[in-house]
Amino acid sequence: MSTDLSTPLQYLKGVGPRKAADLKRAGLVIVEDLFYRLPFRYEDRSRMQPIASLRPGARAAVLGEIKSARLAITRRRGFKIFNIVLSDASGAIRCTWMNQPFLADILQPHLTVVIFGDVRLDSSGLHFLNPEYEIVTDDMSGVHTGRIVPFYEKTGAVTPNMQRKLVRHALDQLPSTVPDMLPEDLRERLHLVPRRHAIEQAHFPPQDASVDELNTFRTPAQRRLIFEEFFLYQIGHAWRRHATSTELKPFVPKVDERIRTAAAKILPFKLTAGQRQAVREIVEDMQQPQPMNRLLQGDVGAGKTIVGLLAALVAMENGLQVAFMAPTEILAAQHYTTIARLLAQSRFRVDMLTGSTPGLKKHTLHAHIERGTTSLIVGTHALVQENTRFHKLGLVIIDEQHRFGVEQRAALRAKGLRPDVLLMTATPIPRTLALTDYSELDVSKITDLPPGRTPVRTWVKPESRRDEIYQLLRDELDRGRQAYVIYPLVEGSEKIDLKSATEMADHLQSEIFPAYRIALLHGRMKSDAKERVMQAFAAGQIHILVSTTVVEVGVDVPNASVMVVEHAERFGLSQLHQLRGRVGRGPWESHCILLYQSPWTDEARERLRALATTNDGFAIAEKDLELRGPGDFFGTRQSGLPKLRTGDLVRDRDIMEQAHREARRIVAEGGLAGDLLQFVQQRWEQQFGLVEVG
Ligand code: ADP
Ligand code: MG
């Protein structure tokens, strides 16, 4: 029977309904699924060794005849040992399997088999312990042994051996060419091996392939399949980006001298070069007939807020409304205060709407927003909820955007008529991720910091050195500075953590720093209580703020010069970097002390060390991605990462960059046709498990 890539696996030889069901549960339905689940490891079993040459500790393959076989039952009740004696022209060796009595029916005397595994030596002599075996018959020889052998991840009831056998069967029945969605000129230009060839060699590599290259996924066959997957992913983004660029926005802002003067008037300081460049790029976008879709990246403290505000000013001067969304009430309140102050002399009305805005006030605000008397509305996700209707929403600014769910971002965008969108983030996005989740966005980066900052000094200290830390804290407080003490809130143990944060606040107040005022801030507090504490801290009336991670994003109190992070080993790298960004905002030297409690994992050690050695958010983000893997990088809220079958976002980042370039080029050079077009229109989202991304 002939097979193609879309043949259901149940039609393959040796796959009955039960096995088909097992395969389906493991996500394998058609032949293509099977082929695109690549081996995760390869082992060279091509050279058979003479039995007489075997040495203890080696991993070896031998070919021989079974001379005898015996199933023994040990004194430990029910524990069964199966032994065979295998011989070749040079000698004989014993092979032992623990608790696999069924082997007695399979490995019978006189059969010729290949044995592969670890050679051991103990008091009973040299032997193979639990080796892999393969009976040498005509039809399946050279699948499990006697070659470079593929290893598959076990998924559910589908064993690695079963996959190996199935792949071999399927390949044997596959025609010598298969359809290929990659355009021919692209394949030629990049010297990509033909698809059929790549599939074969990625599973059953030729004898001369390098096992090292295979295990690092660097052979032409593997790279071709990975490129194919990444390219198909990128072509969908490129196409969508192209498609939306033909949608025009109803109001296109213009920038003239009058607006420039108005902007200059509100500026409290001189912009850094990075800020100026970002403003230029954003304002340039805003004047285009297509909606802006831009991500502004800048490390903590780089000064993104003022850049956002200048964009807002351009929109408002053009008679448009602006929504400025922040992830927490504290942050929304802080933005509101800053912005309201800067715009106090302007003719624009600024309001704030959050979840805790009282009902009546909310009602009035909604009316103002709908009539357009409110020009700029700052808020939390309450902005996207229920009945907020805008009059002429022209610009949406989303601060610390990775904290928002994808749906919330999309919902706010849907409130306006194709408004300009500016996303801001202080979590630098590693290049590879920028090419996935954010592939359709344009990116501006602020890489410099406002003048006069001294870099934060970071210390990693064991709990036991607490006294020294308190001394350092006291010195800073005596100099008039303020401090943060941060507690983790681990999901599931909030109560315990909250208790320890509360106890710590009490302890510090009564035992350690009775002369200073200490307050507690955590996510369970009512928002007006939170805000009162935050205001008091900002005003210098509170000296030490003991807090959970609610201060993580955006909070700006320049006089705070020390941060102590308790249980630092529990935090993620990027999160710690964000936290650390709360200090070092004034002209004083600042300290961030990461207190850890043993035992800590090697990974935790590496994390804290990385943080202590660099202040560069981009470097930290790359490291974080490496340590945690892409899935965890943004936490659970982020759902924009593609489901990948062959590629790995960290390992194969160079391939992703190439795929990104090629996809954009092809779309720009004349769009898509045929199979590719059909793919992006009909199958793309499903294949990569994607949802709409902000
Ligand atoms: P982030 O990029 O982390 O959101 P902010 O916008 O909160 O940073 O800015 C951090 C601090 O730096 C604020 O106090 C802000 O007023 C100040 N700041 C921003 N830009 C400049 C500048 N060009 N010169 C001096 N201070 C600046
Ligand atoms: Mg900010």
PDB file of C-alpha atoms and ligand atoms in Angstrom, residues 268-272 275 298-306 334-335 399-400 426 450-451 453 554 556 558 582 585, ligand 1:
ATOM      1  CA  PRO A 268      10.789  68.490  32.936  1.00  0.00           C
ATOM      2  CA  PHE A 269      14.252  67.452  31.728  1.00  0.00           C
ATOM      3  CA  LYS A 270      16.337  66.964  28.637  1.00  0.00           C
ATOM      4  CA  LEU A 271      15.635  63.667  26.905  1.00  0.00           C
ATOM      5  CA  THR A 272      18.428  61.159  26.523  1.00  0.00           C
ATOM      6  CA  GLN A 275      14.499  58.616  24.363  1.00  0.00           C
ATOM      7  CA  GLY A 298      13.927  49.931  27.749  1.00  0.00           C
ATOM      8  CA  ASP A 299      15.514  48.735  30.925  1.00  0.00           C
ATOM      9  CA  VAL A 300      14.026  49.668  34.271  1.00  0.00           C
ATOM     10  CA  GLY A 301      14.536  53.367  34.864  1.00  0.00           C
ATOM     11  CA  ALA A 302      15.311  54.114  31.218  1.00  0.00           C
ATOM     12  CA  GLY A 303      12.485  56.656  31.187  1.00  0.00           C
ATOM     13  CA  LYS A 304       9.768  55.117  29.063  1.00  0.00           C
ATOM     14  CA  THR A 305       6.919  56.998  30.734  1.00  0.00           C
ATOM     15  CA  ILE A 306       7.856  60.387  29.332  1.00  0.00           C
ATOM     16  CA  GLN A 334       1.793  56.705  39.996  1.00  0.00           C
ATOM     17  CA  HIS A 335       1.410  57.349  36.283  1.00  0.00           C
ATOM     18  CA  ASP A 399       2.817  49.818  30.149  1.00  0.00           C
ATOM     19  CA  GLU A 400       4.672  46.724  31.338  1.00  0.00           C
ATOM     20  CA  ALA A 426      11.066  46.819  30.930  1.00  0.00           C
ATOM     21  CA  PRO A 450      19.111  59.193  32.224  1.00  0.00           C
ATOM     22  CA  PRO A 451      22.257  60.922  33.448  1.00  0.00           C
ATOM     23  CA  ARG A 453      22.577  57.285  37.890  1.00  0.00           C
ATOM     24  CA  GLY A 554       7.455  50.572  37.666  1.00  0.00           C
ATOM     25  CA  ASP A 556       9.583  55.112  41.317  1.00  0.00           C
ATOM     26  CA  PRO A 558      14.399  57.862  43.984  1.00  0.00           C
ATOM     27  CA  ARG A 582      13.344  50.028  42.208  1.00  0.00           C
ATOM     28  CA  ARG A 585      17.004  55.842  40.849  1.00  0.00           C
TER      29      ARG A 585
HETATM   30  P1  ADP B   1      10.839  53.243  33.241  1.00  0.00           P
HETATM   31  O1  ADP B   1      11.468  53.193  31.889  1.00  0.00           O
HETATM   32  O2  ADP B   1      11.372  52.208  34.149  1.00  0.00           O
HETATM   33  O3  ADP B   1       9.335  53.270  33.178  1.00  0.00           O
HETATM   34  P2  ADP B   1      10.451  55.878  34.268  1.00  0.00           P
HETATM   35  O4  ADP B   1       9.733  56.419  33.099  1.00  0.00           O
HETATM   36  O5  ADP B   1       9.672  55.549  35.478  1.00  0.00           O
HETATM   37  O6  ADP B   1      11.325  54.626  33.857  1.00  0.00           O
HETATM   38  O7  ADP B   1      11.624  56.904  34.625  1.00  0.00           O
HETATM   39  C1  ADP B   1      12.477  56.657  35.716  1.00  0.00           C
HETATM   40  C2  ADP B   1      12.882  57.956  36.376  1.00  0.00           C
HETATM   41  O8  ADP B   1      13.779  58.670  35.542  1.00  0.00           O
HETATM   42  C3  ADP B   1      11.730  58.898  36.633  1.00  0.00           C
HETATM   43  O9  ADP B   1      11.930  59.490  37.890  1.00  0.00           O
HETATM   44  C4  ADP B   1      11.847  59.922  35.525  1.00  0.00           C
HETATM   45  O10 ADP B   1      11.311  61.159  35.890  1.00  0.00           O
HETATM   46  C5  ADP B   1      13.331  60.000  35.339  1.00  0.00           C
HETATM   47  N1  ADP B   1      13.748  60.375  33.981  1.00  0.00           N
HETATM   48  C6  ADP B   1      13.280  59.857  32.826  1.00  0.00           C
HETATM   49  N2  ADP B   1      13.908  60.397  31.786  1.00  0.00           N
HETATM   50  C7  ADP B   1      14.815  61.276  32.267  1.00  0.00           C
HETATM   51  C8  ADP B   1      15.779  62.154  31.665  1.00  0.00           C
HETATM   52  N3  ADP B   1      15.936  62.218  30.346  1.00  0.00           N
HETATM   53  N4  ADP B   1      16.538  62.893  32.488  1.00  0.00           N
HETATM   54  C9  ADP B   1      16.390  62.839  33.815  1.00  0.00           C
HETATM   55  N5  ADP B   1      15.501  62.034  34.450  1.00  0.00           N
HETATM   56  C10 ADP B   1      14.714  61.261  33.689  1.00  0.00           C
END
